[in-house]
Amino acid sequence: MSDAVGRRGVVRRGAAGVLVVVAIAAGGLGCTSEDGDLRGGLARALTTAGEAPAAGLVDDEEAELTLREVSFLTEWELVNVLAWQVSHPPHLYIGHRNGTDAAVVSRSTEAFDALVAADGSGVPDEGSVIDLVTTRAEVVRPQDRLVYVVHAAEDIEFRADLDGDDERRRQQILQQFGTEITPPRAVTAPEENWLVTLYVVDAAVEGDEHRLELREIEVGRDGSVIGERADVIAEDLPLPYYMR
């Protein structure tokens, strides 16, 4: 690894969490239901849970509610809520099950991991565990950071029309990591756990703290995150100044 980039490691441990769910009042909730039923059910559940601001965003007809299809959930579903009536749209994911339970799972590893545990489907194959780790990275990110998984160096979203030092930095990153960055991969770790390796862009929404990380995550067959390690392999990436 070139001295120009360097590496520094951060070790993170998964923590057991308890999923807090709220019963939704009678009335259909599901991504095949009428839009008003979906909004109304989620809004009522969030209000009951003391999440009035989130409930207000969900209930706004201009907010976009999008199902995120995942392979590691069978009883629960993930819904992304994108509200455009504010300058910095909140990062909000809601988990719901059969129109009876709902929980906010964004920005919290504990809530997300508890959702996976409550579903109980586990991750029996490579595809499902990679889907779990990728989704988790993007859902639990803080509000003030943008996180996305890259499969190749070309997936890094640099600012347009770079010149000078920024363009040289872009070329350096592409040259240095052009053959190193690969799609996420999973192998069987000791004691039948999965070890997933993936490359992640982790960028501040405001400011220029933009970095590339190599993450290794150990996951049990039941979908529980046992341990995490993140190595920062490149910093000062000339990325866009994000609005959310």
mmCIF file of C-alpha atoms in Angstrom:
data_model
loop_
_atom_site.group_PDB
_atom_site.id
_atom_site.type_symbol
_atom_site.label_atom_id
_atom_site.label_comp_id
_atom_site.label_asym_id
_atom_site.label_seq_id
_atom_site.Cartn_x
_atom_site.Cartn_y
_atom_site.Cartn_z
ATOM 1 C CA MET A 1 0.000 0.000 0.000
ATOM 2 C CA SER A 2 1.368 3.401 -1.009
ATOM 3 C CA ASP A 3 2.468 5.755 1.754
ATOM 4 C CA ALA A 4 0.447 8.464 0.004
ATOM 5 C CA VAL A 5 -2.745 6.808 1.143
ATOM 6 C CA GLY A 6 -1.931 4.705 4.170
ATOM 7 C CA ARG A 7 -4.224 2.619 6.347
ATOM 8 C CA ARG A 8 -5.627 2.987 9.825
ATOM 9 C CA GLY A 9 -7.864 0.453 11.462
ATOM 10 C CA VAL A 10 -11.026 0.866 13.468
ATOM 11 C CA VAL A 11 -12.476 -2.100 15.312
ATOM 12 C CA ARG A 12 -16.200 -2.155 15.986
ATOM 13 C CA ARG A 13 -18.176 -4.770 17.888
ATOM 14 C CA GLY A 14 -21.757 -5.722 17.235
ATOM 15 C CA ALA A 15 -24.100 -5.145 20.176
ATOM 16 C CA ALA A 16 -27.208 -7.117 20.956
ATOM 17 C CA GLY A 17 -30.326 -4.989 20.608
ATOM 18 C CA VAL A 18 -33.974 -5.295 21.431
ATOM 19 C CA LEU A 19 -36.434 -4.421 18.712
ATOM 20 C CA VAL A 20 -39.013 -1.915 19.899
ATOM 21 C CA VAL A 21 -42.182 -2.451 17.910
ATOM 22 C CA VAL A 22 -45.490 -0.668 18.024
ATOM 23 C CA ALA A 23 -48.806 -2.257 17.127
ATOM 24 C CA ILE A 24 -50.507 -0.484 14.245
ATOM 25 C CA ALA A 25 -54.199 0.255 14.488
ATOM 26 C CA ALA A 26 -56.581 -1.783 12.387
ATOM 27 C CA GLY A 27 -56.174 -1.045 8.725
ATOM 28 C CA GLY A 28 -53.998 -2.575 6.053
ATOM 29 C CA LEU A 29 -50.293 -1.852 5.936
ATOM 30 C CA GLY A 30 -48.103 -3.288 3.232
ATOM 31 C CA CYS A 31 -46.401 -2.279 0.059
ATOM 32 C CA THR A 32 -49.284 -3.713 -1.957
ATOM 33 C CA SER A 33 -51.881 -1.680 -0.020
ATOM 34 C CA GLU A 34 -53.262 1.696 -0.966
ATOM 35 C CA ASP A 35 -50.713 4.454 -0.463
ATOM 36 C CA GLY A 36 -52.936 6.167 2.086
ATOM 37 C CA ASP A 37 -53.184 2.983 4.167
ATOM 38 C CA LEU A 38 -49.404 2.622 4.170
ATOM 39 C CA ARG A 39 -48.855 6.225 5.188
ATOM 40 C CA GLY A 40 -51.607 6.205 7.761
ATOM 41 C CA GLY A 41 -50.505 2.971 9.385
ATOM 42 C CA LEU A 42 -46.870 3.987 9.631
ATOM 43 C CA ALA A 43 -47.761 7.467 10.877
ATOM 44 C CA ARG A 44 -49.992 6.087 13.632
ATOM 45 C CA ALA A 45 -47.350 3.605 14.737
ATOM 46 C CA LEU A 46 -44.623 6.242 14.824
ATOM 47 C CA THR A 47 -46.812 8.670 16.754
ATOM 48 C CA THR A 48 -47.572 6.004 19.339
ATOM 49 C CA ALA A 49 -43.844 5.307 19.638
ATOM 50 C CA GLY A 50 -43.122 8.973 20.373
ATOM 51 C CA GLU A 51 -41.626 9.568 16.927
ATOM 52 C CA ALA A 52 -43.835 12.536 16.035
ATOM 53 C CA PRO A 53 -41.362 14.195 13.613
ATOM 54 C CA ALA A 54 -40.922 10.944 11.675
ATOM 55 C CA ALA A 55 -44.678 10.377 11.699
ATOM 56 C CA GLY A 56 -45.198 13.807 10.186
ATOM 57 C CA LEU A 57 -42.733 13.081 7.402
ATOM 58 C CA VAL A 58 -44.366 9.757 6.579
ATOM 59 C CA ASP A 59 -47.849 11.277 6.552
ATOM 60 C CA ASP A 60 -46.865 13.964 4.050
ATOM 61 C CA GLU A 61 -48.261 12.975 0.650
ATOM 62 C CA GLU A 62 -45.186 14.424 -1.051
ATOM 63 C CA ALA A 63 -42.878 12.024 0.782
ATOM 64 C CA GLU A 64 -41.687 9.048 -1.257
ATOM 65 C CA LEU A 65 -42.185 5.627 0.361
ATOM 66 C CA THR A 66 -40.115 2.934 -1.339
ATOM 67 C CA LEU A 67 -39.862 -0.753 -0.515
ATOM 68 C CA ARG A 68 -36.260 -1.945 -0.320
ATOM 69 C CA GLU A 69 -36.315 -5.556 -1.430
ATOM 70 C CA VAL A 70 -33.928 -7.743 0.567
ATOM 71 C CA SER A 71 -33.295 -11.478 0.654
ATOM 72 C CA PHE A 72 -32.623 -11.830 4.390
ATOM 73 C CA LEU A 73 -36.124 -10.851 5.560
ATOM 74 C CA THR A 74 -39.265 -12.896 4.994
ATOM 75 C CA GLU A 75 -41.740 -11.711 7.644
ATOM 76 C CA TRP A 76 -40.577 -8.084 7.805
ATOM 77 C CA GLU A 77 -40.138 -5.454 5.092
ATOM 78 C CA LEU A 78 -37.970 -2.343 4.866
ATOM 79 C CA VAL A 79 -39.500 0.923 3.683
ATOM 80 C CA ASN A 80 -37.361 3.946 2.831
ATOM 81 C CA VAL A 81 -38.970 7.322 3.510
ATOM 82 C CA LEU A 82 -37.692 10.256 1.474
ATOM 83 C CA ALA A 83 -39.207 13.619 2.358
ATOM 84 C CA TRP A 84 -38.326 16.583 0.155
ATOM 85 C CA GLN A 85 -40.030 19.350 2.106
ATOM 86 C CA VAL A 86 -36.856 20.039 4.091
ATOM 87 C CA SER A 87 -33.446 21.168 2.831
ATOM 88 C CA HIS A 88 -31.684 18.102 4.263
ATOM 89 C CA PRO A 89 -34.048 15.127 3.825
ATOM 90 C CA PRO A 90 -33.838 12.817 6.837
ATOM 91 C CA HIS A 91 -32.344 9.359 6.497
ATOM 92 C CA LEU A 92 -35.309 7.234 7.535
ATOM 93 C CA TYR A 93 -36.017 3.517 7.205
ATOM 94 C CA ILE A 94 -39.030 1.816 8.760
ATOM 95 C CA GLY A 95 -39.366 -1.939 9.294
ATOM 96 C CA HIS A 96 -42.876 -3.355 9.315
ATOM 97 C CA ARG A 97 -44.475 -6.810 9.555
ATOM 98 C CA ASN A 98 -47.876 -7.852 8.242
ATOM 99 C CA GLY A 99 -49.453 -4.525 9.060
ATOM 100 C CA THR A 100 -49.234 -5.128 12.808
ATOM 101 C CA ASP A 101 -45.750 -4.063 13.924
ATOM 102 C CA ALA A 102 -43.387 -1.246 12.944
ATOM 103 C CA ALA A 103 -40.040 0.130 14.067
ATOM 104 C CA VAL A 104 -37.560 2.808 13.012
ATOM 105 C CA VAL A 105 -34.350 0.980 12.098
ATOM 106 C CA SER A 106 -32.245 3.663 10.382
ATOM 107 C CA ARG A 107 -29.174 5.184 12.052
ATOM 108 C CA SER A 108 -29.034 2.383 14.650
ATOM 109 C CA THR A 109 -27.087 -0.868 14.431
ATOM 110 C CA GLU A 110 -28.942 -2.139 17.491
ATOM 111 C CA ALA A 111 -32.389 -1.566 15.969
ATOM 112 C CA PHE A 112 -31.396 -3.026 12.600
ATOM 113 C CA ASP A 113 -29.788 -6.109 14.143
ATOM 114 C CA ALA A 114 -32.833 -6.613 16.356
ATOM 115 C CA LEU A 115 -35.066 -6.466 13.271
ATOM 116 C CA VAL A 116 -33.005 -9.217 11.628
ATOM 117 C CA ALA A 117 -33.218 -11.305 14.798
ATOM 118 C CA ALA A 118 -36.984 -10.797 15.067
ATOM 119 C CA ASP A 119 -37.455 -11.921 11.467
ATOM 120 C CA GLY A 120 -35.429 -15.059 12.112
ATOM 121 C CA SER A 121 -34.760 -15.984 8.479
ATOM 122 C CA GLY A 122 -30.993 -16.081 8.880
ATOM 123 C CA VAL A 123 -28.435 -15.963 6.076
ATOM 124 C CA PRO A 124 -27.958 -19.494 4.714
ATOM 125 C CA ASP A 125 -25.996 -18.558 1.600
ATOM 126 C CA GLU A 126 -23.422 -16.119 0.257
ATOM 127 C CA GLY A 127 -25.947 -13.949 -1.543
ATOM 128 C CA SER A 128 -28.137 -13.364 1.492
ATOM 129 C CA VAL A 129 -25.272 -12.529 3.847
ATOM 130 C CA ILE A 130 -23.776 -10.054 1.346
ATOM 131 C CA ASP A 131 -27.227 -8.494 0.943
ATOM 132 C CA LEU A 132 -27.511 -8.208 4.733
ATOM 133 C CA VAL A 133 -24.125 -6.554 5.214
ATOM 134 C CA THR A 134 -24.589 -4.171 2.275
ATOM 135 C CA THR A 135 -28.063 -3.105 3.397
ATOM 136 C CA ARG A 136 -26.949 -2.721 6.997
ATOM 137 C CA ALA A 137 -24.063 -0.423 6.043
ATOM 138 C CA GLU A 138 -26.352 1.889 4.098
ATOM 139 C CA VAL A 139 -29.328 1.841 6.493
ATOM 140 C CA VAL A 140 -27.534 2.408 9.813
ATOM 141 C CA ARG A 141 -25.334 5.266 8.602
ATOM 142 C CA PRO A 142 -25.593 8.483 10.644
ATOM 143 C CA GLN A 143 -27.745 11.314 9.322
ATOM 144 C CA ASP A 144 -24.640 13.424 8.686
ATOM 145 C CA ARG A 145 -22.799 10.831 6.590
ATOM 146 C CA LEU A 146 -23.386 9.163 3.233
ATOM 147 C CA VAL A 147 -22.304 5.526 3.023
ATOM 148 C CA TYR A 148 -22.401 3.291 -0.028
ATOM 149 C CA VAL A 149 -20.768 0.033 -1.096
ATOM 150 C CA VAL A 150 -18.608 0.008 -4.230
ATOM 151 C CA HIS A 151 -17.900 -2.977 -6.473
ATOM 152 C CA ALA A 152 -15.123 -1.302 -8.472
ATOM 153 C CA ALA A 153 -13.035 1.857 -8.360
ATOM 154 C CA GLU A 154 -15.259 3.302 -11.076
ATOM 155 C CA ASP A 155 -18.199 3.191 -8.648
ATOM 156 C CA ILE A 156 -16.653 5.971 -6.547
ATOM 157 C CA GLU A 157 -18.687 9.104 -7.301
ATOM 158 C CA PHE A 158 -16.132 11.880 -7.710
ATOM 159 C CA ARG A 159 -17.085 15.519 -8.227
ATOM 160 C CA ALA A 160 -17.517 16.578 -11.814
ATOM 161 C CA ASP A 161 -15.083 18.889 -13.615
ATOM 162 C CA LEU A 162 -12.141 18.351 -11.268
ATOM 163 C CA ASP A 163 -8.848 20.070 -11.966
ATOM 164 C CA GLY A 164 -5.494 20.642 -10.314
ATOM 165 C CA ASP A 165 -4.806 18.724 -7.104
ATOM 166 C CA ASP A 166 -8.313 17.270 -6.981
ATOM 167 C CA GLU A 167 -7.998 15.732 -10.445
ATOM 168 C CA ARG A 168 -4.569 14.351 -9.600
ATOM 169 C CA ARG A 169 -6.025 12.836 -6.436
ATOM 170 C CA ARG A 170 -8.833 11.218 -8.428
ATOM 171 C CA GLN A 171 -6.366 9.689 -10.863
ATOM 172 C CA GLN A 172 -4.208 8.466 -7.987
ATOM 173 C CA ILE A 173 -7.174 6.720 -6.351
ATOM 174 C CA LEU A 174 -8.261 5.076 -9.603
ATOM 175 C CA GLN A 175 -4.738 3.904 -10.377
ATOM 176 C CA GLN A 176 -4.010 2.642 -6.879
ATOM 177 C CA PHE A 177 -7.302 0.842 -6.294
ATOM 178 C CA GLY A 178 -8.327 -0.001 -9.850
ATOM 179 C CA THR A 179 -7.440 -3.663 -9.441
ATOM 180 C CA GLU A 180 -7.849 -3.935 -5.662
ATOM 181 C CA ILE A 181 -11.514 -3.036 -5.256
ATOM 182 C CA THR A 182 -13.807 -5.987 -5.923
ATOM 183 C CA PRO A 183 -17.491 -6.716 -5.297
ATOM 184 C CA PRO A 184 -18.380 -7.835 -1.762
ATOM 185 C CA ARG A 185 -17.448 -11.427 -1.062
ATOM 186 C CA ALA A 186 -18.234 -13.881 1.707
ATOM 187 C CA VAL A 187 -16.427 -16.986 2.894
ATOM 188 C CA THR A 188 -17.194 -19.428 5.651
ATOM 189 C CA ALA A 189 -15.343 -18.384 8.781
ATOM 190 C CA PRO A 190 -14.442 -20.642 11.735
ATOM 191 C CA GLU A 191 -17.385 -22.207 13.580
ATOM 192 C CA GLU A 192 -19.524 -21.905 10.444
ATOM 193 C CA ASN A 193 -19.846 -18.116 10.603
ATOM 194 C CA TRP A 194 -19.547 -15.911 7.545
ATOM 195 C CA LEU A 195 -16.694 -13.465 6.980
ATOM 196 C CA VAL A 196 -17.763 -10.725 4.573
ATOM 197 C CA THR A 197 -15.318 -8.305 2.942
ATOM 198 C CA LEU A 198 -16.505 -5.168 1.185
ATOM 199 C CA TYR A 199 -15.270 -1.739 0.077
ATOM 200 C CA VAL A 200 -17.256 1.243 1.321
ATOM 201 C CA VAL A 201 -17.253 4.986 0.666
ATOM 202 C CA ASP A 202 -17.952 6.843 3.929
ATOM 203 C CA ALA A 203 -18.390 10.580 3.383
ATOM 204 C CA ALA A 204 -19.431 13.523 5.530
ATOM 205 C CA VAL A 205 -22.574 15.210 4.225
ATOM 206 C CA GLU A 206 -21.053 18.629 4.895
ATOM 207 C CA GLY A 207 -17.326 19.202 4.645
ATOM 208 C CA ASP A 208 -14.630 17.184 2.928
ATOM 209 C CA GLU A 209 -14.056 14.217 5.247
ATOM 210 C CA HIS A 210 -14.457 11.648 2.484
ATOM 211 C CA ARG A 211 -12.790 8.268 2.846
ATOM 212 C CA LEU A 212 -12.618 4.790 1.373
ATOM 213 C CA GLU A 213 -12.789 1.865 3.787
ATOM 214 C CA LEU A 214 -12.153 -1.867 3.602
ATOM 215 C CA ARG A 215 -14.554 -3.550 6.004
ATOM 216 C CA GLU A 216 -14.557 -7.101 7.332
ATOM 217 C CA ILE A 217 -17.680 -8.270 9.135
ATOM 218 C CA GLU A 218 -18.247 -11.624 10.820
ATOM 219 C CA VAL A 219 -21.866 -12.743 10.652
ATOM 220 C CA GLY A 220 -23.525 -15.769 12.216
ATOM 221 C CA ARG A 221 -25.772 -18.050 10.199
ATOM 222 C CA ASP A 222 -28.686 -16.524 12.088
ATOM 223 C CA GLY A 223 -27.801 -13.073 10.706
ATOM 224 C CA SER A 224 -26.278 -11.743 13.922
ATOM 225 C CA VAL A 225 -23.252 -9.479 13.531
ATOM 226 C CA ILE A 226 -20.502 -10.909 15.711
ATOM 227 C CA GLY A 227 -17.681 -8.483 14.981
ATOM 228 C CA GLU A 228 -16.620 -5.713 12.614
ATOM 229 C CA ARG A 229 -13.378 -4.159 11.459
ATOM 230 C CA ALA A 230 -12.960 -1.101 9.242
ATOM 231 C CA ASP A 231 -9.618 -0.078 7.721
ATOM 232 C CA VAL A 232 -9.431 3.406 6.221
ATOM 233 C CA ILE A 233 -7.421 2.833 3.041
ATOM 234 C CA ALA A 234 -7.807 6.254 1.415
ATOM 235 C CA GLU A 235 -8.757 9.713 2.629
ATOM 236 C CA ASP A 236 -9.402 13.146 1.115
ATOM 237 C CA LEU A 237 -11.409 11.803 -1.802
ATOM 238 C CA PRO A 238 -12.701 14.685 -3.987
ATOM 239 C CA LEU A 239 -16.357 13.690 -3.727
ATOM 240 C CA PRO A 240 -19.472 15.851 -4.111
ATOM 241 C CA TYR A 241 -20.627 17.979 -1.211
ATOM 242 C CA TYR A 242 -23.758 16.072 -0.408
ATOM 243 C CA MET A 243 -27.070 17.579 0.629
ATOM 244 C CA ARG A 244 -28.207 14.483 2.539
#
